[in-house]
Structure formats: C-alpha cells, structure tokens
CSV table of C-alpha atoms in Angstrom, one decimal:
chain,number,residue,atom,x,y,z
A,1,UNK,CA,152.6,41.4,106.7
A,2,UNK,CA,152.6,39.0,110.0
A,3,UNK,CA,149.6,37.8,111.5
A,4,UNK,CA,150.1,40.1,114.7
A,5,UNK,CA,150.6,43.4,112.4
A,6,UNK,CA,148.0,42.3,110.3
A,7,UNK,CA,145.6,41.7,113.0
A,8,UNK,CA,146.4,45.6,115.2
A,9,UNK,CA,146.0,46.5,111.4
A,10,UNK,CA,142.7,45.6,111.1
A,11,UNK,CA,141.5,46.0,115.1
A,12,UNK,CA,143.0,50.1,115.1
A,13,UNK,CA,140.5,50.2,111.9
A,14,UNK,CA,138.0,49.1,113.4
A,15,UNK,CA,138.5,51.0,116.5
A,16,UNK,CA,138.2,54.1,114.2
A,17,UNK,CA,136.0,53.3,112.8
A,18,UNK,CA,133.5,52.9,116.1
A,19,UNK,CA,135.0,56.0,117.5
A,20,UNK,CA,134.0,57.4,114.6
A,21,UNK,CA,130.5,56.1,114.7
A,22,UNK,CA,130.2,56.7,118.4
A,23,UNK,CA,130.3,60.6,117.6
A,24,UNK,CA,127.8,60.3,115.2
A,25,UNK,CA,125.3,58.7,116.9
A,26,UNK,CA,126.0,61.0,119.9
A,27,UNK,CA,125.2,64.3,118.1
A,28,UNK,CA,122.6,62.6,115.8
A,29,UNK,CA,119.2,64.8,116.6
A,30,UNK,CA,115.7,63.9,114.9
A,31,UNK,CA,114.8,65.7,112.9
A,32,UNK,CA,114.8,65.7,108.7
A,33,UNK,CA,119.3,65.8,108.7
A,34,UNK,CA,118.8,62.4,110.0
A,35,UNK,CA,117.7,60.7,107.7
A,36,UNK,CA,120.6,61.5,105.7
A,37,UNK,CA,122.8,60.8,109.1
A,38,UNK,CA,120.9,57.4,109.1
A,39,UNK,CA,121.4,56.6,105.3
A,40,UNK,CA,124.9,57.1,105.5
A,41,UNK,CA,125.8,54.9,108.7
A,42,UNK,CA,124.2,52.0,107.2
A,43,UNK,CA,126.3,51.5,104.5
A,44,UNK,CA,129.3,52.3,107.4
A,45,UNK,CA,127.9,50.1,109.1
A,46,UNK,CA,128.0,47.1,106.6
A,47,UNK,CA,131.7,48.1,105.8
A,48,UNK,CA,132.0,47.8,109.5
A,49,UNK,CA,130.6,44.3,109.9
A,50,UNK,CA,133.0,43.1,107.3
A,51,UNK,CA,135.2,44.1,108.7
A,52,UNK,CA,134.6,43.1,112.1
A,53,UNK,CA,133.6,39.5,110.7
A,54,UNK,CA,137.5,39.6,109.1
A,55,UNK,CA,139.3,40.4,112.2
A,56,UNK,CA,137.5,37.6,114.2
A,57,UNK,CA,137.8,34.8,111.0
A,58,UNK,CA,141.4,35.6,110.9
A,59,UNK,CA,142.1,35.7,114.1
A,60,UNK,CA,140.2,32.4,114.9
A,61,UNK,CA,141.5,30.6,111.6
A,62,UNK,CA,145.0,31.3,112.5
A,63,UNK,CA,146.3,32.8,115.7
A,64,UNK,CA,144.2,31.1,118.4
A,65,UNK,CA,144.8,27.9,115.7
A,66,UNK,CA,148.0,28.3,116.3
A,67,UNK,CA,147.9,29.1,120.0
A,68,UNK,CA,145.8,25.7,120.6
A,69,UNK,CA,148.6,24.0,118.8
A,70,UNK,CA,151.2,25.1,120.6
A,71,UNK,CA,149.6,25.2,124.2
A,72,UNK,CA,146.6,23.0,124.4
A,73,UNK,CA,143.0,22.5,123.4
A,74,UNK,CA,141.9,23.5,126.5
A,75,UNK,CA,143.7,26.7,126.9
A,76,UNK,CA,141.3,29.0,129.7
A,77,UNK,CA,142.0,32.3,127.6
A,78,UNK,CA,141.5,31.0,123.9
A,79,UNK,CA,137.7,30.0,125.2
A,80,UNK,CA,137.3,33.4,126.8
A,81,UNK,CA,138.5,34.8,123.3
A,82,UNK,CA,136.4,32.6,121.2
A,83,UNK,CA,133.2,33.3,123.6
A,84,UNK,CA,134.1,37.6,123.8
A,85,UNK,CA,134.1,37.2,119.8
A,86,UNK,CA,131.0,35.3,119.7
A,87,UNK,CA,129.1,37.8,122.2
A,88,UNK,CA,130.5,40.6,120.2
A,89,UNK,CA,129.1,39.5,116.6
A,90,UNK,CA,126.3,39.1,118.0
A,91,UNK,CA,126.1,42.8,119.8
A,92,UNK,CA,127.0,44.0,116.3
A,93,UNK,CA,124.1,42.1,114.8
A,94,UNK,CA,121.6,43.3,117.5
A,95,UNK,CA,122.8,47.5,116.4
A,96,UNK,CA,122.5,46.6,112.8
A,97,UNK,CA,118.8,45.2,113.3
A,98,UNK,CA,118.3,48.3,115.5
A,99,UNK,CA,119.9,51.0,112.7
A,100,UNK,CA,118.0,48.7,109.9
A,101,UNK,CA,114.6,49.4,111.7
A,102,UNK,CA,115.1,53.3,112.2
A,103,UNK,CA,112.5,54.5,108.9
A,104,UNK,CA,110.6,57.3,110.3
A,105,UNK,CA,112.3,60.9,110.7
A,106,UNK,CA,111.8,62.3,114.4
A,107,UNK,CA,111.5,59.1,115.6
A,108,UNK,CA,113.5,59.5,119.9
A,109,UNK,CA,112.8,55.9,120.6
A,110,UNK,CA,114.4,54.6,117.5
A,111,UNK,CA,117.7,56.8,118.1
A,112,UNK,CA,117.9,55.9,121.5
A,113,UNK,CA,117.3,52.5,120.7
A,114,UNK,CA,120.0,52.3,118.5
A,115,UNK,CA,122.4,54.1,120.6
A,116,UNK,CA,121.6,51.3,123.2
A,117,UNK,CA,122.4,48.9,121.3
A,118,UNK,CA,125.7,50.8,119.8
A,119,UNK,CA,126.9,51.3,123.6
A,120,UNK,CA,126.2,47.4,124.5
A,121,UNK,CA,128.5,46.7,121.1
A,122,UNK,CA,131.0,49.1,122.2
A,123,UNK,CA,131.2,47.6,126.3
A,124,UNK,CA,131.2,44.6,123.7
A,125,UNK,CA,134.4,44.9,122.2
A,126,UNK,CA,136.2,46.3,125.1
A,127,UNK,CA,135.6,43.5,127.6
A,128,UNK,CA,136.9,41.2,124.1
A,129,UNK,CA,140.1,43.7,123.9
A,130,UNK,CA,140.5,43.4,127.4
A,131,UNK,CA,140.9,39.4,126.7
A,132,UNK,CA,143.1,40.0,123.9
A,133,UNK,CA,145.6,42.1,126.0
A,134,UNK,CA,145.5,39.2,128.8
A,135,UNK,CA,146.2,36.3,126.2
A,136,UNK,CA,149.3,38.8,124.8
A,137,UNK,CA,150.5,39.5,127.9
A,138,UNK,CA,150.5,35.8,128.9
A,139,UNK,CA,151.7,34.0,125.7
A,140,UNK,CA,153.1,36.6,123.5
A,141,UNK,CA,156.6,35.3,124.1
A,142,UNK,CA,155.9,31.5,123.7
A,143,UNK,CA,154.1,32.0,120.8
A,144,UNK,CA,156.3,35.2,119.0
A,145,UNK,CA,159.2,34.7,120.6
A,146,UNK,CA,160.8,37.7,118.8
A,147,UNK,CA,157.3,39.5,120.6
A,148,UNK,CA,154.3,40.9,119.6
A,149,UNK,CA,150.9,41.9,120.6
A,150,UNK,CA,147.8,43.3,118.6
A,151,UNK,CA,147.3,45.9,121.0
C-alpha cells in the first residue's frame, strides 16, 4: 500500500473511531451502567492512542521527510503540521489522564471533565486535518505527481 493510502487508511480509522467515542461519551449518564461504559472506553482508548501515535510516526518518519527533502527545511506548512501533531498528542494525553481518573460511579464532574477534555482532542484534530488538507492542496502534485491526498 502507498504512503498516502496508507496514511487516509489509518486517519478514516481513527476518525471512526472518535466519532464513535464522541457518541458514547455524549449519552454516557452516571449512574452504576457507567462503570461498565467507562471500563470499556479505556481499553478503546489505548487502541486509540496507538493508533493515533502510528498515524503521526509515520506520517513524520516519511511523508513530511520526504516533503522537507523535496521542498525545503523550512517549509511554513510542515512546521504547522509537526506543531498541530504535537498539540494533538498532547490533547489525547490530557483525555486519557482525565478517563484514567474517573473511579467513582455517579461522579457529574468527572464525566464532564472528561468530555471537556474529549471535545478539546476532537477541536484538536480538526484544526490538524485542516493543515493536512492545506499542505495536500498545496503540494500534492509536486510531491505525487500522479496525485493524492489523505483526505
């Protein structure tokens, strides 16, 4: 598979997968059901953090590689790239302490504490989408001249 399939590949998972946690979190209530809701997202959300720590790795250790290579160290939108990823691993690391903390059943603060911190990872990882789609729409044809894009 080529590094721009591989890398829509792995961003429409985890795009899914935050939809699909978004929901969740949304109807979550507190009562006794959460604490099953809760012991089930954490694993998700681990699975989600590896993922999320994959997608960023591989597009750092090749594509913006490749785009630095090819256009320039100093290249405006690989920096706004490299600092959207860095913001958003740490946004995801913020939700996981959050969900990590959340031990007591009927607990509103926790859940809405948690959600806050999910919504900050989700504004997160559109603004770094958003740079995504602006590097693509800018170099996508220098650097796969055949085109491509992850989005």
């Amino acid at each position: 598979m080529a590094l721009p399939s591989n890398l829509t590949s792995q961003h429409a998972k985890l795009d899914a997968n935050i939809s699909l946690m978004r929901g969740r979190l949304e109807s979550a209530q507190t009562d006794k059901t959460d604490d099953e809701l809760f012991a089930q997202l954490k694993p998700w959300t681990e699975q989600m953090g590896k993922m999320l720590h994959g997608y960023v790795e591989d597009e750092q250790r090749v594509l913006l590689q490749q785009a630095t290579r090819v256009l320039g160290e100093t290249l405006e939108e690989v920096a706004e790239i490299n600092e959207h990823n860095a913001e958003l691993l740490e946004c995801f690391e913020s939700f996981k302490q959050a969900l990590d903390q959340v031990t007591i059943s009927g607990d509103e603060a926790a859940l809405d504490e948690v959600r806050e911190r999910f919504q900050k990872f989700c504004a997160c990882f559109r603004r770094q989408r958003d740079a995504e789609r602006n590097f693509y729409t800018l170099y996508s044809t220098i650097l796969f001249p055949a085109g491509a894009a992850t989005d």
